[in-house]
Amino acid sequence: MSTMAEPKPRPEPKPGKGGRARSAGAQQERRLGWLLCAPAVLVMIAVTAYPIGYAVYLSLQRYDLRFPARAEFVGLDNYGAVLSSPFWWDAFWVTLFVTAVSVAIELVLGMGLALVMHRTLFLRGTVRTAVLIPYGIVTVVAAFSWQYAWTPELGYLAELLPSGEAPLTEQWPALWLIVLAEVWKTTPFMALLLLAGLALVPEETLKAAMVDGASPWQRFTRVMLPLMKPAILVALLFRTLDAFRIFDNIYVLTAGAQGTGSLSILGYDNLFTALNLGIGSAISVLIFLCVGIIAFTFVKLFGAAAPGAEVKR
Amino acid sequence: MAEIVLEGVTKRYPDGSVAVRDVDLDIADGEFVILVGPSGCGKSTTLNMIAGLEDITEGTLRIDGRVVNDLAPKERDVAMVFQSYALYPHMSVRENMGFPLRLAKVDKATIDRKVEEAARVLDLGEFLDRKPANLSGGQRQRVAMGRAIVRDPKAFLMDEPLSNLDAKLRVQMRTQISRLQRRLGTTTVYVTHDQTEAMTLGDRVVVMRQGLVQQIGTPAELYDMPRNLFVAGFIGSPAMNFLNASLAEGVLRTPLGALPLDDRVRRALEERSAPREVIVGLRPEAFEDASLARETGGPVVTATVDVLESLGSDAYVYFTAEGGPVTTAELEELATDSGARDTGAGAGQQIVARLDAATRAREGAPVDLRIDLAKAHVFDPSTGANLTHPESSA
Amino acid sequence: MAAVGKTHATRWAVVNIVVVLYALFPVWWIAALSFKDPATLTDGNYIPRDWTWDNYRGIFETSEFTRALINSIGIALIATVIAVILGTMAAYAVARLRFPGKRLLIGMSLLIAMFPPISLVSPLFNIERIIGIFDTWPGLIIPYMTFSLPLAIYTLSAFFREIPWDLEKAAKVDGATPAQAFRLVIVPLAAPGVFTTAILVFIFCWNDFLFAISLTSTESARTVPAAIAFFTGSSQFQQPTGSIAAAAVVITVPIIIFVLLFQRRIVAGLTSGAVKG
């Protein structure tokens, strides 16, 4: 299990007279460890740390791709422009809405799905296979499927609505449909994470609670949920961060029209439609900061443990 | 087959902690030696050093006359049985048992023959083509044994090989290992934390504590003549009873009453100028129901029975002696190791006596007990040394 | 009792069928669309009235799709191989060795796992243009393998931690050299974990859309998800619905095959990294 407990740092080997052989071994082990990690670390630094630094640098420039020669240092002007723009705030609230609503629905549905997968004996393999499909399917494909389902005169779902309604062309219905597409695609992943958490609840503890007179609901809320808390928090953290960068579904379903664009869509549009590298980079950096704040809040406020934070040996 | 000699073998970790300190041990060819002690006493580390899985910091290790300190495990020609059995899950039983031979480039026909033979000895014939996952605990244990015996190594090293089995199976496998070892006559070093296993299996037993050898001897020697408080408390079940006592004018004043010293004990104590405050150790069989005693004489004490356990052949009587419990570092460690500290025994010193099954003792009623002082041990509380041990005078 | 058991079983069956329908319906819908001819495309039927392969024939005749398919396969495979190799090395070190800086590595890969890709799109776009790998295979392979490295490291180190390393000792005592112990004992035990990780990483790369549309500009490196988004009808008045549906089905098939064949492993891989940590 992941916990916040950090393994105590072992005292560094002090090379003593008799301990030389072992120290050499430890040193060798250390060198091998670094050697094995080096390629992965170098790649990760080169492709993420360096670019994000470069993005900060770009965000301080006036840099329009149509007029690259006119690039100049403008300090925080780009940030000022972004943060005072209604486009940023609209996209920010849309992103927050979609994130909060879809993660909340996923948690409830995912828990139900996890319980079904955990308890059922009938068709167990089929159910597990089936729920992996939304997880594995290409998001764009699923998004097109939803888009066609809701397109008037084409889709089965649009037919259920009064004729003349085109939900994807109105802000609120479209937002809900985005949430729906997001929920469909990622609930299985949430359910699988929760299922793994469920497996950690000892059957005997539940039996004990039953003998102690707890109702099914009490067993769920008083025994299962507290024991699953670490798994739930990890799942929530994962999904919240993932939902916050939502792009594919919105791009296909509405392309961000009618006030349905997320922050990622905004950044993309500024870069590739407006071709403004300076503003686009400022948006990139701001999104990065938002994600950092969310992660920090989760870890500090709820004590969610980073997966892999504890390494036992 | 070979003798194994450890001279001043020490294991020190880089952080300065010492796992094994200056162990001297001569294991004769064909001998069955047990390393026993509570967890963390260094017994497994010692075994791993013999196997070559851990470096020896100081000292020399000889197998069959040859210094093997710097040899890799593969060059030492020893076989090991692990507590987890360490069976290769992706290989069948046959492949598992044949693996050491395959590595030694033995031809296929010979491997087959040897594996079949070992399987017959261990009654594994019908499981040869199964994977370890499809075997029971006892069968896996036998496969691990089989993998060790097929190669006919110089020595068997066994690291708590029975501790993952349930109690009944453990007893059966214990006899089987014993029989197998006698038949093959291969030098065997066996690590366990279970003193019963140590007493029943070994030709000789090495008791270790905190990296130090406490005593080496046959099971009977350890039982009758423990060198110190630790060995006395560790060997024997139920464990030896300990009482605080003060020594004055040839009489031991104990919570059970005054016990006059017999000549043997008196002489031993005088020779070693024993301190005034001592610890008296009495094995449960040092007590006898006075009404059934064949001999008379010797001190008789009266105790009120708390609990009576009748085993048919014997009866165990538990009673409480007044005064605080005996506490020394050694006994604390033993209590922690055996979990006795967690049982929540009340104040006072609990004493257990092993009486003849014919005893009339009843729970809640007093009983007269005769104490055989010839079987008493007297320990120095500060050093833990057994003052009545015949050789400890030196 | 029997009656109770029966209603119980029925209830589970209903619940399970609902779950399966929930998971499969959108997939079925787009598959149905892909087999409809333009005339019946808008009939809203769940099952095509006239089955046709025209849409598939259509997309396989255009280089727009075939080229994208080749790009998708090639880029995802290469990124997977590299990520799994680098990930295996790092995960072995994380699971088995003691060395300072391990926590830093874990923290860093966690950071990257949470990284919003859009934040990297603008700088990478510019960097790739400057060094000339924009709109090439390496231009996508590099971000893919980077973003899948944390996934690979977590999943693999979780698998590696499950390997009973006593076996390595046992092999040594059984007379194996370190190389033999690795080849004959450790590799066979680690292989399933590595394989599972490879599937997860492949799905991850296969799925990406944002990098694919941002870091490509022509057919030369555009992958299928990006290409689909740029599909146009053969005439101005025709919607590319049929073609999109057919292309969508084509890239869904490998995923379905993986899921059907390796369901158990994928579940184990997805959950081990996240929960056992």
PDB file of N, CA and C in Angstrom, chain B residues 158-222:
ATOM      1  N   MET B 158      20.302 -25.546   5.398  1.00  0.00           N
ATOM      2  CA  MET B 158      18.845 -25.402   5.441  1.00  0.00           C
ATOM      3  C   MET B 158      18.480 -24.211   6.306  1.00  0.00           C
ATOM      4  N   ASP B 159      17.720 -23.306   5.700  1.00  0.00           N
ATOM      5  CA  ASP B 159      17.341 -22.081   6.399  1.00  0.00           C
ATOM      6  C   ASP B 159      15.871 -22.155   6.784  1.00  0.00           C
ATOM      7  N   GLU B 160      15.601 -22.559   8.014  1.00  0.00           N
ATOM      8  CA  GLU B 160      14.225 -22.705   8.504  1.00  0.00           C
ATOM      9  C   GLU B 160      13.333 -23.417   7.493  1.00  0.00           C
ATOM     10  N   PRO B 161      13.710 -24.599   7.062  1.00  0.00           N
ATOM     11  CA  PRO B 161      12.973 -25.221   5.952  1.00  0.00           C
ATOM     12  C   PRO B 161      11.568 -25.658   6.332  1.00  0.00           C
ATOM     13  N   LEU B 162      11.263 -25.742   7.614  1.00  0.00           N
ATOM     14  CA  LEU B 162       9.951 -26.260   7.992  1.00  0.00           C
ATOM     15  C   LEU B 162       9.018 -25.200   8.547  1.00  0.00           C
ATOM     16  N   SER B 163       9.498 -23.962   8.622  1.00  0.00           N
ATOM     17  CA  SER B 163       8.688 -22.997   9.370  1.00  0.00           C
ATOM     18  C   SER B 163       7.447 -22.556   8.617  1.00  0.00           C
ATOM     19  N   ASN B 164       7.340 -22.882   7.315  1.00  0.00           N
ATOM     20  CA  ASN B 164       6.109 -22.534   6.609  1.00  0.00           C
ATOM     21  C   ASN B 164       5.096 -23.674   6.581  1.00  0.00           C
ATOM     22  N   LEU B 165       5.354 -24.721   7.317  1.00  0.00           N
ATOM     23  CA  LEU B 165       4.415 -25.852   7.325  1.00  0.00           C
ATOM     24  C   LEU B 165       3.559 -25.806   8.584  1.00  0.00           C
ATOM     25  N   ASP B 166       2.397 -26.443   8.525  1.00  0.00           N
ATOM     26  CA  ASP B 166       1.602 -26.474   9.749  1.00  0.00           C
ATOM     27  C   ASP B 166       2.191 -27.495  10.728  1.00  0.00           C
ATOM     28  N   ALA B 167       1.746 -27.368  11.975  1.00  0.00           N
ATOM     29  CA  ALA B 167       2.434 -28.054  13.068  1.00  0.00           C
ATOM     30  C   ALA B 167       2.583 -29.569  12.845  1.00  0.00           C
ATOM     31  N   LYS B 168       1.523 -30.206  12.358  1.00  0.00           N
ATOM     32  CA  LYS B 168       1.545 -31.660  12.247  1.00  0.00           C
ATOM     33  C   LYS B 168       2.544 -32.101  11.169  1.00  0.00           C
ATOM     34  N   LEU B 169       2.461 -31.393  10.027  1.00  0.00           N
ATOM     35  CA  LEU B 169       3.339 -31.707   8.913  1.00  0.00           C
ATOM     36  C   LEU B 169       4.792 -31.450   9.295  1.00  0.00           C
ATOM     37  N   ARG B 170       4.977 -30.431  10.127  1.00  0.00           N
ATOM     38  CA  ARG B 170       6.335 -30.074  10.524  1.00  0.00           C
ATOM     39  C   ARG B 170       6.980 -31.237  11.275  1.00  0.00           C
ATOM     40  N   VAL B 171       6.185 -31.858  12.142  1.00  0.00           N
ATOM     41  CA  VAL B 171       6.735 -32.970  12.910  1.00  0.00           C
ATOM     42  C   VAL B 171       7.073 -34.139  11.975  1.00  0.00           C
ATOM     43  N   GLN B 172       6.179 -34.411  11.019  1.00  0.00           N
ATOM     44  CA  GLN B 172       6.454 -35.511  10.076  1.00  0.00           C
ATOM     45  C   GLN B 172       7.704 -35.240   9.259  1.00  0.00           C
ATOM     46  N   MET B 173       7.800 -34.002   8.730  1.00  0.00           N
ATOM     47  CA  MET B 173       8.939 -33.678   7.886  1.00  0.00           C
ATOM     48  C   MET B 173      10.230 -33.687   8.686  1.00  0.00           C
ATOM     49  N   ARG B 174      10.101 -33.351   9.975  1.00  0.00           N
ATOM     50  CA  ARG B 174      11.274 -33.345  10.835  1.00  0.00           C
ATOM     51  C   ARG B 174      11.899 -34.729  10.863  1.00  0.00           C
ATOM     52  N   THR B 175      11.058 -35.729  11.084  1.00  0.00           N
ATOM     53  CA  THR B 175      11.604 -37.093  11.122  1.00  0.00           C
ATOM     54  C   THR B 175      12.126 -37.501   9.757  1.00  0.00           C
ATOM     55  N   GLN B 176      11.433 -37.037   8.706  1.00  0.00           N
ATOM     56  CA  GLN B 176      11.889 -37.433   7.374  1.00  0.00           C
ATOM     57  C   GLN B 176      13.264 -36.835   7.062  1.00  0.00           C
ATOM     58  N   ILE B 177      13.453 -35.567   7.442  1.00  0.00           N
ATOM     59  CA  ILE B 177      14.756 -34.930   7.205  1.00  0.00           C
ATOM     60  C   ILE B 177      15.834 -35.665   7.983  1.00  0.00           C
ATOM     61  N   SER B 178      15.510 -35.975   9.220  1.00  0.00           N
ATOM     62  CA  SER B 178      16.473 -36.664  10.067  1.00  0.00           C
ATOM     63  C   SER B 178      16.890 -37.998   9.443  1.00  0.00           C
ATOM     64  N   ARG B 179      15.895 -38.764   8.971  1.00  0.00           N
ATOM     65  CA  ARG B 179      16.160 -40.072   8.384  1.00  0.00           C
ATOM     66  C   ARG B 179      16.997 -39.929   7.113  1.00  0.00           C
ATOM     67  N   LEU B 180      16.599 -38.959   6.296  1.00  0.00           N
ATOM     68  CA  LEU B 180      17.297 -38.721   5.035  1.00  0.00           C
ATOM     69  C   LEU B 180      18.755 -38.359   5.277  1.00  0.00           C
ATOM     70  N   GLN B 181      18.966 -37.490   6.258  1.00  0.00           N
ATOM     71  CA  GLN B 181      20.331 -37.045   6.518  1.00  0.00           C
ATOM     72  C   GLN B 181      21.194 -38.204   7.003  1.00  0.00           C
ATOM     73  N   ARG B 182      20.606 -39.067   7.833  1.00  0.00           N
ATOM     74  CA  ARG B 182      21.398 -40.207   8.314  1.00  0.00           C
ATOM     75  C   ARG B 182      21.732 -41.142   7.153  1.00  0.00           C
ATOM     76  N   ARG B 183      20.759 -41.328   6.267  1.00  0.00           N
ATOM     77  CA  ARG B 183      20.976 -42.237   5.153  1.00  0.00           C
ATOM     78  C   ARG B 183      22.041 -41.714   4.204  1.00  0.00           C
ATOM     79  N   LEU B 184      21.970 -40.415   3.906  1.00  0.00           N
ATOM     80  CA  LEU B 184      22.924 -39.863   2.951  1.00  0.00           C
ATOM     81  C   LEU B 184      24.260 -39.543   3.609  1.00  0.00           C
ATOM     82  N   GLY B 185      24.219 -39.281   4.918  1.00  0.00           N
ATOM     83  CA  GLY B 185      25.451 -38.980   5.628  1.00  0.00           C
ATOM     84  C   GLY B 185      26.108 -37.692   5.168  1.00  0.00           C
ATOM     85  N   THR B 186      25.323 -36.753   4.691  1.00  0.00           N
ATOM     86  CA  THR B 186      25.890 -35.494   4.219  1.00  0.00           C
ATOM     87  C   THR B 186      25.918 -34.477   5.358  1.00  0.00           C
ATOM     88  N   THR B 187      27.040 -33.786   5.457  1.00  0.00           N
ATOM     89  CA  THR B 187      27.166 -32.721   6.451  1.00  0.00           C
ATOM     90  C   THR B 187      26.014 -31.731   6.272  1.00  0.00           C
ATOM     91  N   THR B 188      25.362 -31.377   7.383  1.00  0.00           N
ATOM     92  CA  THR B 188      24.195 -30.514   7.272  1.00  0.00           C
ATOM     93  C   THR B 188      24.248 -29.404   8.312  1.00  0.00           C
ATOM     94  N   VAL B 189      24.008 -28.186   7.860  1.00  0.00           N
ATOM     95  CA  VAL B 189      23.859 -27.063   8.784  1.00  0.00           C
ATOM     96  C   VAL B 189      22.434 -26.580   8.645  1.00  0.00           C
ATOM     97  N   TYR B 190      21.757 -26.494   9.766  1.00  0.00           N
ATOM     98  CA  TYR B 190      20.312 -26.290   9.768  1.00  0.00           C
ATOM     99  C   TYR B 190      20.000 -25.124  10.692  1.00  0.00           C
ATOM    100  N   VAL B 191      19.318 -24.120  10.154  1.00  0.00           N
ATOM    101  CA  VAL B 191      18.985 -22.948  10.956  1.00  0.00           C
ATOM    102  C   VAL B 191      17.522 -23.015  11.361  1.00  0.00           C
ATOM    103  N   THR B 192      17.252 -22.737  12.617  1.00  0.00           N
ATOM    104  CA  THR B 192      15.867 -22.705  13.067  1.00  0.00           C
ATOM    105  C   THR B 192      15.760 -21.767  14.255  1.00  0.00           C
ATOM    106  N   HIS B 193      14.539 -21.302  14.528  1.00  0.00           N
ATOM    107  CA  HIS B 193      14.356 -20.531  15.755  1.00  0.00           C
ATOM    108  C   HIS B 193      13.586 -21.370  16.770  1.00  0.00           C
ATOM    109  N   ASP B 194      13.282 -22.593  16.366  1.00  0.00           N
ATOM    110  CA  ASP B 194      12.432 -23.444  17.187  1.00  0.00           C
ATOM    111  C   ASP B 194      13.310 -24.408  17.976  1.00  0.00           C
ATOM    112  N   GLN B 195      13.311 -24.249  19.291  1.00  0.00           N
ATOM    113  CA  GLN B 195      14.236 -25.053  20.080  1.00  0.00           C
ATOM    114  C   GLN B 195      13.872 -26.546  20.057  1.00  0.00           C
ATOM    115  N   THR B 196      12.587 -26.859  19.857  1.00  0.00           N
ATOM    116  CA  THR B 196      12.201 -28.274  19.794  1.00  0.00           C
ATOM    117  C   THR B 196      12.845 -28.930  18.580  1.00  0.00           C
ATOM    118  N   GLU B 197      12.794 -28.227  17.430  1.00  0.00           N
ATOM    119  CA  GLU B 197      13.446 -28.735  16.234  1.00  0.00           C
ATOM    120  C   GLU B 197      14.943 -28.924  16.491  1.00  0.00           C
ATOM    121  N   ALA B 198      15.521 -27.938  17.142  1.00  0.00           N
ATOM    122  CA  ALA B 198      16.963 -28.010  17.419  1.00  0.00           C
ATOM    123  C   ALA B 198      17.285 -29.227  18.264  1.00  0.00           C
ATOM    124  N   MET B 199      16.489 -29.453  19.307  1.00  0.00           N
ATOM    125  CA  MET B 199      16.778 -30.546  20.234  1.00  0.00           C
ATOM    126  C   MET B 199      16.568 -31.906  19.580  1.00  0.00           C
ATOM    127  N   THR B 200      15.555 -32.010  18.718  1.00  0.00           N
ATOM    128  CA  THR B 200      15.241 -33.332  18.176  1.00  0.00           C
ATOM    129  C   THR B 200      16.102 -33.681  16.971  1.00  0.00           C
ATOM    130  N   LEU B 201      16.565 -32.691  16.215  1.00  0.00           N
ATOM    131  CA  LEU B 201      17.242 -32.997  14.959  1.00  0.00           C
ATOM    132  C   LEU B 201      18.750 -33.105  15.077  1.00  0.00           C
ATOM    133  N   GLY B 202      19.342 -32.247  15.885  1.00  0.00           N
ATOM    134  CA  GLY B 202      20.778 -32.055  15.756  1.00  0.00           C
ATOM    135  C   GLY B 202      21.646 -33.064  16.485  1.00  0.00           C
ATOM    136  N   ASP B 203      22.816 -33.353  15.877  1.00  0.00           N
ATOM    137  CA  ASP B 203      23.859 -34.027  16.633  1.00  0.00           C
ATOM    138  C   ASP B 203      24.401 -33.044  17.658  1.00  0.00           C
ATOM    139  N   ARG B 204      24.644 -31.832  17.140  1.00  0.00           N
ATOM    140  CA  ARG B 204      25.068 -30.767  18.031  1.00  0.00           C
ATOM    141  C   ARG B 204      24.271 -29.518  17.728  1.00  0.00           C
ATOM    142  N   VAL B 205      24.126 -28.679  18.739  1.00  0.00           N
ATOM    143  CA  VAL B 205      23.326 -27.474  18.599  1.00  0.00           C
ATOM    144  C   VAL B 205      24.182 -26.268  18.967  1.00  0.00           C
ATOM    145  N   VAL B 206      24.099 -25.228  18.152  1.00  0.00           N
ATOM    146  CA  VAL B 206      24.807 -23.987  18.444  1.00  0.00           C
ATOM    147  C   VAL B 206      23.752 -22.950  18.802  1.00  0.00           C
ATOM    148  N   VAL B 207      23.791 -22.456  20.035  1.00  0.00           N
ATOM    149  CA  VAL B 207      22.824 -21.443  20.446  1.00  0.00           C
ATOM    150  C   VAL B 207      23.465 -20.074  20.248  1.00  0.00           C
ATOM    151  N   MET B 208      22.776 -19.206  19.529  1.00  0.00           N
ATOM    152  CA  MET B 208      23.330 -17.877  19.259  1.00  0.00           C
ATOM    153  C   MET B 208      22.419 -16.802  19.816  1.00  0.00           C
ATOM    154  N   ARG B 209      23.054 -15.686  20.183  1.00  0.00           N
ATOM    155  CA  ARG B 209      22.288 -14.512  20.618  1.00  0.00           C
ATOM    156  C   ARG B 209      23.085 -13.284  20.245  1.00  0.00           C
ATOM    157  N   GLN B 210      22.439 -12.355  19.602  1.00  0.00           N
ATOM    158  CA  GLN B 210      23.043 -11.077  19.214  1.00  0.00           C
ATOM    159  C   GLN B 210      24.397 -11.268  18.530  1.00  0.00           C
ATOM    160  N   GLY B 211      24.461 -12.231  17.645  1.00  0.00           N
ATOM    161  CA  GLY B 211      25.675 -12.432  16.867  1.00  0.00           C
ATOM    162  C   GLY B 211      26.758 -13.219  17.574  1.00  0.00           C
ATOM    163  N   LEU B 212      26.508 -13.591  18.818  1.00  0.00           N
ATOM    164  CA  LEU B 212      27.538 -14.323  19.563  1.00  0.00           C
ATOM    165  C   LEU B 212      27.090 -15.755  19.823  1.00  0.00           C
ATOM    166  N   VAL B 213      28.038 -16.682  19.752  1.00  0.00           N
ATOM    167  CA  VAL B 213      27.728 -18.059  20.112  1.00  0.00           C
ATOM    168  C   VAL B 213      27.638 -18.139  21.619  1.00  0.00           C
ATOM    169  N   GLN B 214      26.536 -18.661  22.124  1.00  0.00           N
ATOM    170  CA  GLN B 214      26.354 -18.777  23.565  1.00  0.00           C
ATOM    171  C   GLN B 214      26.891 -20.108  24.078  1.00  0.00           C
ATOM    172  N   GLN B 215      26.604 -21.163  23.337  1.00  0.00           N
ATOM    173  CA  GLN B 215      27.038 -22.489  23.768  1.00  0.00           C
ATOM    174  C   GLN B 215      26.912 -23.445  22.587  1.00  0.00           C
ATOM    175  N   ILE B 216      27.872 -24.364  22.524  1.00  0.00           N
ATOM    176  CA  ILE B 216      27.806 -25.411  21.508  1.00  0.00           C
ATOM    177  C   ILE B 216      27.801 -26.739  22.236  1.00  0.00           C
ATOM    178  N   GLY B 217      26.882 -27.605  21.911  1.00  0.00           N
ATOM    179  CA  GLY B 217      26.882 -28.884  22.609  1.00  0.00           C
ATOM    180  C   GLY B 217      25.798 -29.797  22.081  1.00  0.00           C
ATOM    181  N   THR B 218      25.795 -31.016  22.588  1.00  0.00           N
ATOM    182  CA  THR B 218      24.726 -31.930  22.216  1.00  0.00           C
ATOM    183  C   THR B 218      23.453 -31.430  22.883  1.00  0.00           C
ATOM    184  N   PRO B 219      22.312 -31.847  22.373  1.00  0.00           N
ATOM    185  CA  PRO B 219      21.060 -31.419  22.993  1.00  0.00           C
ATOM    186  C   PRO B 219      21.046 -31.693  24.493  1.00  0.00           C
ATOM    187  N   ALA B 220      21.539 -32.851  24.921  1.00  0.00           N
ATOM    188  CA  ALA B 220      21.507 -33.193  26.345  1.00  0.00           C
ATOM    189  C   ALA B 220      22.383 -32.240  27.148  1.00  0.00           C
ATOM    190  N   GLU B 221      23.554 -31.912  26.619  1.00  0.00           N
ATOM    191  CA  GLU B 221      24.437 -30.978  27.331  1.00  0.00           C
ATOM    192  C   GLU B 221      23.769 -29.626  27.525  1.00  0.00           C
ATOM    193  N   LEU B 222      23.137 -29.153  26.453  1.00  0.00           N
ATOM    194  CA  LEU B 222      22.503 -27.847  26.553  1.00  0.00           C
ATOM    195  C   LEU B 222      21.390 -27.862  27.578  1.00  0.00           C
TER     196      LEU B 222
END
